[in-house]
Amino acid sequence: MAAALTNQLHALVNNMFATGLLDDQFQQLQMLQDSSAPDFVSEVVTLFCDDGERIIGELARQLDKPNVDFDRVDSFAHQLKGSSASVGAQQVKNTCIQFREFCQQRSRDGCLKTLDLVRTEFYDLRNKFQVMLQVLPNVLKIHLTLSIEFH
Amino acid sequence: MAAAAPSPAPAPAMSPKVAVSPKAVDRKVVPVVAAAADEVSNEVHVLAVDDSSVDRAVIAKILRSSKYRVTTVESATRALELLCLGLVPNVNMIITDYWMPGMTGYELLKRVKESSKLREIPVVIMSSENVPNRISRCLAEGAEDFLLKPVRPSDVSRLCSRIRW
């Protein structure tokens, strides 16, 4: 049973790397996890998910205003870009870069479209992280030990 | 620097009590407690400043993996408060994000370097943006180094190996 779950988890995580959802920075976090901080990855991922949800809410609120303050929108996009880069959430990070370009252009349409995209990508990523962390937490620890050996 | 005024010289490091000016008592200043779980195998103490909770967690872990004691704060104003009031004992290095709401890391760097009490502390700036002007301004202002985010363990170990503790 454990072996089957480990394989599934392995497949999930590998797929996230292969499809560009995650990049090397996530591996850096995996390698930092150790016996003195056995829940490090899940803690950082949880912080990212909470932060991301908050920021996406703010972005929606800001873009809903009759007079959009694009500098403010940009600063939220910048925050999300930063935290996604720090956890290795490559796809979300890249979309945030696009987002900031629309902010520079003062394009509300562009921002709204990109917000939709970043929201979809963020929640997809969050769901996958939740599978990793909540459904299979102990398996994750085994996986992380194994993946360090493989890398 | 405006903030320099009130606190008397901090008590020696080993003393449990810290002299605090009357003004500070009125404010909600919560004494900082270093995380009990830290393995202190050397005395190096780093103050990490970042408004992002994710980045604080990552930089703290990177530093703790090198056996440094880490105190994290979420703003430059808070960092200055703790430093000036002597509430963080013996800080050997400050590592700070550049772009933060309120006081930026650059402003924190300037305040530290202007302070006779604090200027010897090496200050490292982190930023997610590679802006050459920004980097050279920080270095000109006395920053020890400038790290691009996302910060990796290798960046930090390279940096720390150069600093004379």
Short mmCIF file of N, CA, C and O in Angstrom, two decimals, chain A residues 10-120:
data_model
loop_
_atom_site.label_atom_id
_atom_site.label_comp_id
_atom_site.label_asym_id
_atom_site.label_seq_id
_atom_site.Cartn_x
_atom_site.Cartn_y
_atom_site.Cartn_z
N HIS A 10 5.34 10.21 -6.20
CA HIS A 10 6.52 10.43 -7.03
C HIS A 10 6.10 10.90 -8.41
O HIS A 10 6.65 11.84 -8.96
N ALA A 11 5.10 10.21 -8.96
CA ALA A 11 4.60 10.56 -10.29
C ALA A 11 4.01 11.97 -10.30
O ALA A 11 4.25 12.75 -11.22
N LEU A 12 3.27 12.30 -9.27
CA LEU A 12 2.66 13.63 -9.18
C LEU A 12 3.74 14.71 -9.16
O LEU A 12 3.70 15.67 -9.94
N VAL A 13 4.71 14.56 -8.29
CA VAL A 13 5.74 15.58 -8.15
C VAL A 13 6.58 15.68 -9.42
O VAL A 13 6.88 16.77 -9.90
N ASN A 14 6.95 14.53 -9.98
CA ASN A 14 7.72 14.56 -11.23
C ASN A 14 6.95 15.26 -12.34
O ASN A 14 7.52 16.03 -13.12
N ASN A 15 5.66 15.01 -12.38
CA ASN A 15 4.82 15.65 -13.38
C ASN A 15 4.79 17.16 -13.19
O ASN A 15 4.81 17.94 -14.14
N MET A 16 4.77 17.58 -11.93
CA MET A 16 4.76 19.02 -11.65
C MET A 16 6.07 19.68 -12.13
O MET A 16 6.06 20.81 -12.60
N PHE A 17 7.17 18.96 -12.01
CA PHE A 17 8.43 19.50 -12.54
C PHE A 17 8.42 19.48 -14.06
O PHE A 17 8.78 20.45 -14.72
N ALA A 18 7.96 18.36 -14.61
CA ALA A 18 8.00 18.18 -16.07
C ALA A 18 7.12 19.19 -16.79
O ALA A 18 7.46 19.65 -17.88
N THR A 19 6.00 19.55 -16.19
CA THR A 19 5.08 20.48 -16.85
C THR A 19 5.39 21.94 -16.52
O THR A 19 4.67 22.84 -16.94
N GLY A 20 6.43 22.16 -15.75
CA GLY A 20 6.84 23.53 -15.47
C GLY A 20 6.06 24.22 -14.37
O GLY A 20 6.16 25.43 -14.19
N LEU A 21 5.25 23.43 -13.65
CA LEU A 21 4.56 24.00 -12.49
C LEU A 21 5.57 24.39 -11.42
O LEU A 21 5.45 25.41 -10.75
N LEU A 22 6.55 23.51 -11.25
CA LEU A 22 7.59 23.72 -10.24
C LEU A 22 8.94 23.81 -10.92
O LEU A 22 9.16 23.22 -11.98
N ASP A 23 9.85 24.55 -10.29
CA ASP A 23 11.21 24.58 -10.80
C ASP A 23 12.20 24.20 -9.70
O ASP A 23 11.82 23.81 -8.60
N ASP A 24 13.46 24.36 -10.04
CA ASP A 24 14.55 23.94 -9.18
C ASP A 24 14.49 24.47 -7.75
O ASP A 24 14.97 23.83 -6.82
N GLN A 25 13.89 25.64 -7.58
CA GLN A 25 13.83 26.21 -6.24
C GLN A 25 13.07 25.27 -5.28
O GLN A 25 13.41 25.17 -4.10
N PHE A 26 12.06 24.56 -5.79
CA PHE A 26 11.33 23.62 -4.95
C PHE A 26 12.26 22.51 -4.48
O PHE A 26 12.20 22.06 -3.34
N GLN A 27 13.15 22.08 -5.37
CA GLN A 27 14.15 21.07 -4.97
C GLN A 27 15.08 21.61 -3.89
O GLN A 27 15.49 20.87 -2.99
N GLN A 28 15.42 22.89 -4.01
CA GLN A 28 16.25 23.51 -2.96
C GLN A 28 15.56 23.41 -1.60
O GLN A 28 16.19 23.12 -0.58
N LEU A 29 14.25 23.64 -1.60
CA LEU A 29 13.49 23.54 -0.35
C LEU A 29 13.47 22.09 0.16
O LEU A 29 13.61 21.84 1.35
N GLN A 30 13.28 21.15 -0.76
CA GLN A 30 13.29 19.74 -0.37
C GLN A 30 14.61 19.38 0.29
O GLN A 30 14.65 18.66 1.29
N MET A 31 15.68 19.89 -0.26
CA MET A 31 17.00 19.56 0.27
C MET A 31 17.27 20.22 1.62
O MET A 31 18.08 19.74 2.39
N LEU A 32 16.56 21.30 1.90
CA LEU A 32 16.74 21.97 3.20
C LEU A 32 16.04 21.22 4.33
O LEU A 32 16.40 21.37 5.49
N GLN A 33 15.02 20.44 3.97
CA GLN A 33 14.29 19.73 5.00
C GLN A 33 15.21 18.70 5.66
O GLN A 33 15.95 18.01 4.98
N ASP A 34 15.18 18.68 6.97
CA ASP A 34 16.03 17.71 7.68
C ASP A 34 15.39 17.36 9.01
O ASP A 34 14.28 17.78 9.30
N SER A 35 16.09 16.59 9.82
CA SER A 35 15.49 16.10 11.06
C SER A 35 15.19 17.24 12.04
O SER A 35 14.30 17.11 12.88
N SER A 36 15.93 18.34 11.93
CA SER A 36 15.65 19.45 12.85
C SER A 36 14.43 20.25 12.40
O SER A 36 13.85 21.01 13.16
N ALA A 37 14.04 20.06 11.14
CA ALA A 37 12.86 20.76 10.62
C ALA A 37 12.13 19.82 9.67
O ALA A 37 12.15 20.02 8.46
N PRO A 38 11.52 18.78 10.22
CA PRO A 38 10.94 17.73 9.39
C PRO A 38 9.70 18.16 8.61
O PRO A 38 9.26 17.45 7.71
N ASP A 39 9.13 19.30 8.97
CA ASP A 39 7.93 19.77 8.29
C ASP A 39 8.19 21.05 7.50
O ASP A 39 7.26 21.78 7.16
N PHE A 40 9.44 21.29 7.21
CA PHE A 40 9.81 22.55 6.57
C PHE A 40 9.06 22.77 5.26
O PHE A 40 8.47 23.83 5.04
N VAL A 41 9.09 21.78 4.38
CA VAL A 41 8.45 21.95 3.07
C VAL A 41 6.97 22.23 3.23
O VAL A 41 6.43 23.17 2.64
N SER A 42 6.31 21.46 4.06
CA SER A 42 4.86 21.68 4.20
C SER A 42 4.57 23.03 4.85
O SER A 42 3.59 23.69 4.51
N GLU A 43 5.44 23.48 5.75
CA GLU A 43 5.23 24.80 6.36
C GLU A 43 5.35 25.92 5.33
O GLU A 43 4.52 26.82 5.29
N VAL A 44 6.39 25.83 4.53
CA VAL A 44 6.58 26.89 3.53
C VAL A 44 5.46 26.86 2.49
O VAL A 44 4.94 27.91 2.10
N VAL A 45 5.10 25.67 2.07
CA VAL A 45 4.02 25.55 1.08
C VAL A 45 2.71 26.10 1.66
O VAL A 45 1.97 26.80 0.96
N THR A 46 2.45 25.81 2.91
CA THR A 46 1.24 26.33 3.56
C THR A 46 1.26 27.86 3.62
O THR A 46 0.25 28.51 3.33
N LEU A 47 2.41 28.42 3.97
CA LEU A 47 2.53 29.88 4.00
C LEU A 47 2.26 30.46 2.61
O LEU A 47 1.57 31.47 2.46
N PHE A 48 2.82 29.80 1.60
CA PHE A 48 2.62 30.26 0.23
C PHE A 48 1.14 30.21 -0.16
O PHE A 48 0.62 31.15 -0.76
N CYS A 49 0.48 29.12 0.18
CA CYS A 49 -0.93 28.98 -0.19
C CYS A 49 -1.80 30.03 0.51
O CYS A 49 -2.68 30.62 -0.10
N ASP A 50 -1.54 30.28 1.77
CA ASP A 50 -2.31 31.29 2.51
C ASP A 50 -2.06 32.68 1.93
O ASP A 50 -2.97 33.46 1.72
N ASP A 51 -0.78 32.95 1.69
CA ASP A 51 -0.37 34.24 1.16
C ASP A 51 -0.98 34.48 -0.22
O ASP A 51 -1.49 35.55 -0.53
N GLY A 52 -0.90 33.44 -1.06
CA GLY A 52 -1.40 33.53 -2.43
C GLY A 52 -2.90 33.80 -2.45
O GLY A 52 -3.38 34.65 -3.22
N GLU A 53 -3.61 33.13 -1.59
CA GLU A 53 -5.06 33.33 -1.55
C GLU A 53 -5.39 34.77 -1.14
O GLU A 53 -6.25 35.42 -1.73
N ARG A 54 -4.68 35.26 -0.16
CA ARG A 54 -4.88 36.63 0.30
C ARG A 54 -4.61 37.62 -0.82
O ARG A 54 -5.39 38.53 -1.08
N ILE A 55 -3.49 37.42 -1.50
CA ILE A 55 -3.09 38.37 -2.54
C ILE A 55 -4.06 38.35 -3.71
O ILE A 55 -4.42 39.40 -4.26
N ILE A 56 -4.50 37.16 -4.10
CA ILE A 56 -5.45 37.08 -5.21
C ILE A 56 -6.74 37.80 -4.86
O ILE A 56 -7.33 38.50 -5.69
N GLY A 57 -7.16 37.68 -3.62
CA GLY A 57 -8.34 38.42 -3.16
C GLY A 57 -8.13 39.93 -3.28
O GLY A 57 -8.99 40.67 -3.75
N GLU A 58 -6.94 40.38 -2.86
CA GLU A 58 -6.62 41.80 -2.96
C GLU A 58 -6.60 42.29 -4.40
O GLU A 58 -7.07 43.38 -4.70
N LEU A 59 -6.01 41.46 -5.28
CA LEU A 59 -5.93 41.84 -6.69
C LEU A 59 -7.34 42.02 -7.27
O LEU A 59 -7.61 43.00 -7.96
N ALA A 60 -8.22 41.10 -6.94
CA ALA A 60 -9.59 41.19 -7.44
C ALA A 60 -10.26 42.45 -6.92
O ALA A 60 -10.93 43.18 -7.66
N ARG A 61 -10.06 42.72 -5.65
CA ARG A 61 -10.65 43.90 -5.01
C ARG A 61 -10.15 45.18 -5.67
O ARG A 61 -10.91 46.09 -5.98
N GLN A 62 -8.84 45.24 -5.89
CA GLN A 62 -8.24 46.44 -6.47
C GLN A 62 -8.74 46.67 -7.90
O GLN A 62 -8.97 47.80 -8.31
N LEU A 63 -8.86 45.58 -8.66
CA LEU A 63 -9.24 45.71 -10.07
C LEU A 63 -10.74 45.98 -10.22
O LEU A 63 -11.20 46.36 -11.29
N ASP A 64 -11.46 45.80 -9.15
CA ASP A 64 -12.89 46.04 -9.17
C ASP A 64 -13.24 47.51 -8.98
O ASP A 64 -14.38 47.92 -9.18
N LYS A 65 -12.27 48.29 -8.57
CA LYS A 65 -12.55 49.70 -8.26
C LYS A 65 -12.78 50.49 -9.54
O LYS A 65 -12.21 50.18 -10.58
N PRO A 66 -13.61 51.53 -9.46
CA PRO A 66 -13.86 52.35 -10.66
C PRO A 66 -12.57 53.00 -11.17
O PRO A 66 -12.35 53.08 -12.37
N ASN A 67 -11.72 53.45 -10.24
CA ASN A 67 -10.42 53.99 -10.65
C ASN A 67 -9.32 53.08 -10.11
O ASN A 67 -9.02 53.10 -8.93
N VAL A 68 -8.78 52.28 -11.00
CA VAL A 68 -7.79 51.30 -10.56
C VAL A 68 -6.45 51.97 -10.25
O VAL A 68 -5.92 52.74 -11.06
N ASP A 69 -5.92 51.67 -9.09
CA ASP A 69 -4.59 52.15 -8.73
C ASP A 69 -3.59 51.09 -9.20
O ASP A 69 -3.31 50.12 -8.48
N PHE A 70 -3.05 51.29 -10.39
CA PHE A 70 -2.20 50.26 -10.98
C PHE A 70 -0.90 50.04 -10.21
O PHE A 70 -0.34 48.94 -10.24
N ASP A 71 -0.44 51.08 -9.54
CA ASP A 71 0.78 50.88 -8.73
C ASP A 71 0.52 49.93 -7.58
O ASP A 71 1.35 49.10 -7.22
N ARG A 72 -0.67 50.08 -7.01
CA ARG A 72 -1.04 49.19 -5.92
C ARG A 72 -1.22 47.75 -6.41
O ARG A 72 -0.77 46.79 -5.79
N VAL A 73 -1.89 47.63 -7.57
CA VAL A 73 -2.06 46.30 -8.16
C VAL A 73 -0.69 45.68 -8.42
O VAL A 73 -0.45 44.51 -8.11
N ASP A 74 0.20 46.49 -8.98
CA ASP A 74 1.54 46.01 -9.29
C ASP A 74 2.27 45.53 -8.04
O ASP A 74 2.97 44.52 -8.07
N SER A 75 2.08 46.25 -6.96
CA SER A 75 2.81 45.83 -5.75
C SER A 75 2.29 44.50 -5.22
O SER A 75 3.06 43.68 -4.71
N PHE A 76 0.99 44.24 -5.39
CA PHE A 76 0.47 42.92 -5.00
C PHE A 76 1.00 41.83 -5.93
O PHE A 76 1.35 40.73 -5.50
N ALA A 77 1.01 42.14 -7.24
CA ALA A 77 1.54 41.16 -8.20
C ALA A 77 3.01 40.87 -7.90
O ALA A 77 3.47 39.73 -8.01
N HIS A 78 3.72 41.90 -7.52
CA HIS A 78 5.14 41.75 -7.16
C HIS A 78 5.30 40.83 -5.95
O HIS A 78 6.18 39.98 -5.90
N GLN A 79 4.42 41.00 -4.97
CA GLN A 79 4.46 40.14 -3.77
C GLN A 79 4.24 38.68 -4.15
O GLN A 79 4.94 37.79 -3.67
N LEU A 80 3.24 38.45 -5.00
CA LEU A 80 2.94 37.07 -5.37
C LEU A 80 4.07 36.49 -6.22
O LEU A 80 4.43 35.31 -6.07
N LYS A 81 4.62 37.31 -7.07
CA LYS A 81 5.76 36.87 -7.86
C LYS A 81 6.90 36.43 -6.94
O LYS A 81 7.53 35.40 -7.14
N GLY A 82 7.14 37.24 -5.93
CA GLY A 82 8.23 36.94 -4.99
C GLY A 82 8.01 35.64 -4.24
O GLY A 82 8.91 34.80 -4.16
N SER A 83 6.83 35.47 -3.69
CA SER A 83 6.64 34.25 -2.90
C SER A 83 6.58 33.03 -3.79
O SER A 83 7.05 31.96 -3.40
N SER A 84 6.03 33.15 -5.00
CA SER A 84 6.01 31.97 -5.87
C SER A 84 7.43 31.62 -6.31
O SER A 84 7.78 30.44 -6.38
N ALA A 85 8.25 32.62 -6.55
CA ALA A 85 9.65 32.34 -6.90
C ALA A 85 10.34 31.63 -5.74
O ALA A 85 11.12 30.70 -5.96
N SER A 86 10.06 32.04 -4.53
CA SER A 86 10.73 31.46 -3.37
C SER A 86 10.35 30.02 -3.09
O SER A 86 11.12 29.29 -2.47
N VAL A 87 9.16 29.60 -3.51
CA VAL A 87 8.80 28.19 -3.30
C VAL A 87 9.03 27.35 -4.56
O VAL A 87 8.86 26.14 -4.53
N GLY A 88 9.40 27.99 -5.64
CA GLY A 88 9.62 27.25 -6.88
C GLY A 88 8.35 27.07 -7.70
O GLY A 88 8.28 26.19 -8.56
N ALA A 89 7.36 27.92 -7.45
CA ALA A 89 6.10 27.83 -8.22
C ALA A 89 6.29 28.61 -9.53
O ALA A 89 5.82 29.75 -9.68
N GLN A 90 6.97 27.98 -10.45
CA GLN A 90 7.44 28.64 -11.67
C GLN A 90 6.31 29.19 -12.53
O GLN A 90 6.38 30.32 -13.02
N GLN A 91 5.28 28.39 -12.72
CA GLN A 91 4.20 28.81 -13.61
C GLN A 91 3.49 30.05 -13.07
O GLN A 91 3.25 31.02 -13.79
N VAL A 92 3.18 30.02 -11.79
CA VAL A 92 2.52 31.18 -11.17
C VAL A 92 3.43 32.40 -11.24
O VAL A 92 2.99 33.51 -11.55
N LYS A 93 4.70 32.17 -10.98
CA LYS A 93 5.67 33.27 -11.04
C LYS A 93 5.68 33.93 -12.42
O LYS A 93 5.62 35.15 -12.55
N ASN A 94 5.72 33.10 -13.46
CA ASN A 94 5.77 33.66 -14.82
C ASN A 94 4.51 34.44 -15.16
O ASN A 94 4.57 35.47 -15.84
N THR A 95 3.38 33.95 -14.68
CA THR A 95 2.13 34.68 -14.93
C THR A 95 2.14 36.01 -14.19
O THR A 95 1.62 37.02 -14.70
N CYS A 96 2.74 36.04 -13.02
CA CYS A 96 2.85 37.30 -12.28
C CYS A 96 3.71 38.31 -13.04
O CYS A 96 3.46 39.52 -12.99
N ILE A 97 4.73 37.81 -13.73
CA ILE A 97 5.57 38.71 -14.53
C ILE A 97 4.73 39.35 -15.63
O ILE A 97 4.81 40.56 -15.87
N GLN A 98 3.92 38.52 -16.28
CA GLN A 98 2.99 39.05 -17.30
C GLN A 98 2.05 40.10 -16.69
O GLN A 98 1.78 41.13 -17.29
N PHE A 99 1.56 39.76 -15.53
CA PHE A 99 0.62 40.62 -14.82
C PHE A 99 1.22 42.01 -14.64
O PHE A 99 0.60 43.04 -14.90
N ARG A 100 2.47 42.02 -14.21
CA ARG A 100 3.13 43.31 -13.93
C ARG A 100 3.29 44.12 -15.20
O ARG A 100 3.25 45.35 -15.17
N GLU A 101 3.49 43.43 -16.33
CA GLU A 101 3.58 44.16 -17.60
C GLU A 101 2.26 44.87 -17.90
O GLU A 101 2.27 46.02 -18.35
N PHE A 102 1.15 44.20 -17.65
CA PHE A 102 -0.14 44.86 -17.87
C PHE A 102 -0.35 46.03 -16.91
O PHE A 102 -1.01 47.01 -17.24
N CYS A 103 0.21 45.90 -15.72
CA CYS A 103 0.13 47.02 -14.77
C CYS A 103 0.90 48.22 -15.31
O CYS A 103 0.43 49.35 -15.26
N GLN A 104 2.10 47.94 -15.83
CA GLN A 104 2.90 49.02 -16.42
C GLN A 104 2.13 49.71 -17.53
O GLN A 104 2.21 50.92 -17.69
N GLN A 105 1.41 48.91 -18.31
CA GLN A 105 0.64 49.45 -19.44
C GLN A 105 -0.67 50.07 -19.01
O GLN A 105 -1.43 50.58 -19.84
N ARG A 106 -0.98 49.98 -17.71
CA ARG A 106 -2.26 50.50 -17.20
C ARG A 106 -3.45 49.87 -17.92
O ARG A 106 -4.44 50.53 -18.21
N SER A 107 -3.31 48.57 -18.21
CA SER A 107 -4.38 47.90 -18.94
C SER A 107 -5.25 47.09 -17.99
O SER A 107 -4.85 46.02 -17.50
N ARG A 108 -6.45 47.58 -17.76
CA ARG A 108 -7.33 46.88 -16.83
C ARG A 108 -7.76 45.54 -17.41
O ARG A 108 -7.81 44.54 -16.71
N ASP A 109 -8.03 45.54 -18.71
CA ASP A 109 -8.40 44.30 -19.39
C ASP A 109 -7.31 43.25 -19.27
O ASP A 109 -7.58 42.09 -18.95
N GLY A 110 -6.12 43.67 -19.59
CA GLY A 110 -4.97 42.77 -19.51
C GLY A 110 -4.81 42.23 -18.10
O GLY A 110 -4.57 41.03 -17.89
N CYS A 111 -4.96 43.11 -17.12
CA CYS A 111 -4.84 42.68 -15.73
C CYS A 111 -5.93 41.69 -15.35
O CYS A 111 -5.67 40.67 -14.69
N LEU A 112 -7.14 41.96 -15.78
CA LEU A 112 -8.26 41.07 -15.42
C LEU A 112 -8.07 39.69 -16.04
O LEU A 112 -8.29 38.67 -15.38
N LYS A 113 -7.64 39.67 -17.29
CA LYS A 113 -7.41 38.37 -17.95
C LYS A 113 -6.30 37.61 -17.24
O LYS A 113 -6.39 36.39 -17.03
N THR A 114 -5.26 38.32 -16.89
CA THR A 114 -4.13 37.66 -16.24
C THR A 114 -4.49 37.22 -14.83
O THR A 114 -4.01 36.18 -14.36
N LEU A 115 -5.36 37.99 -14.19
CA LEU A 115 -5.82 37.59 -12.86
C LEU A 115 -6.56 36.26 -12.95
O LEU A 115 -6.34 35.36 -12.12
N ASP A 116 -7.40 36.13 -13.95
CA ASP A 116 -8.11 34.85 -14.15
C ASP A 116 -7.13 33.71 -14.31
O ASP A 116 -7.31 32.63 -13.74
N LEU A 117 -6.13 33.97 -15.12
CA LEU A 117 -5.13 32.93 -15.38
C LEU A 117 -4.36 32.57 -14.11
O LEU A 117 -4.21 31.40 -13.77
N VAL A 118 -3.92 33.59 -13.39
CA VAL A 118 -3.12 33.31 -12.20
C VAL A 118 -3.97 32.62 -11.13
O VAL A 118 -3.48 31.73 -10.42
N ARG A 119 -5.23 32.98 -11.09
CA ARG A 119 -6.12 32.34 -10.13
C ARG A 119 -6.26 30.85 -10.44
O ARG A 119 -6.14 30.00 -9.55
N THR A 120 -6.49 30.54 -11.70
CA THR A 120 -6.62 29.14 -12.12
C THR A 120 -5.35 28.36 -11.82
O THR A 120 -5.39 27.27 -11.25
#
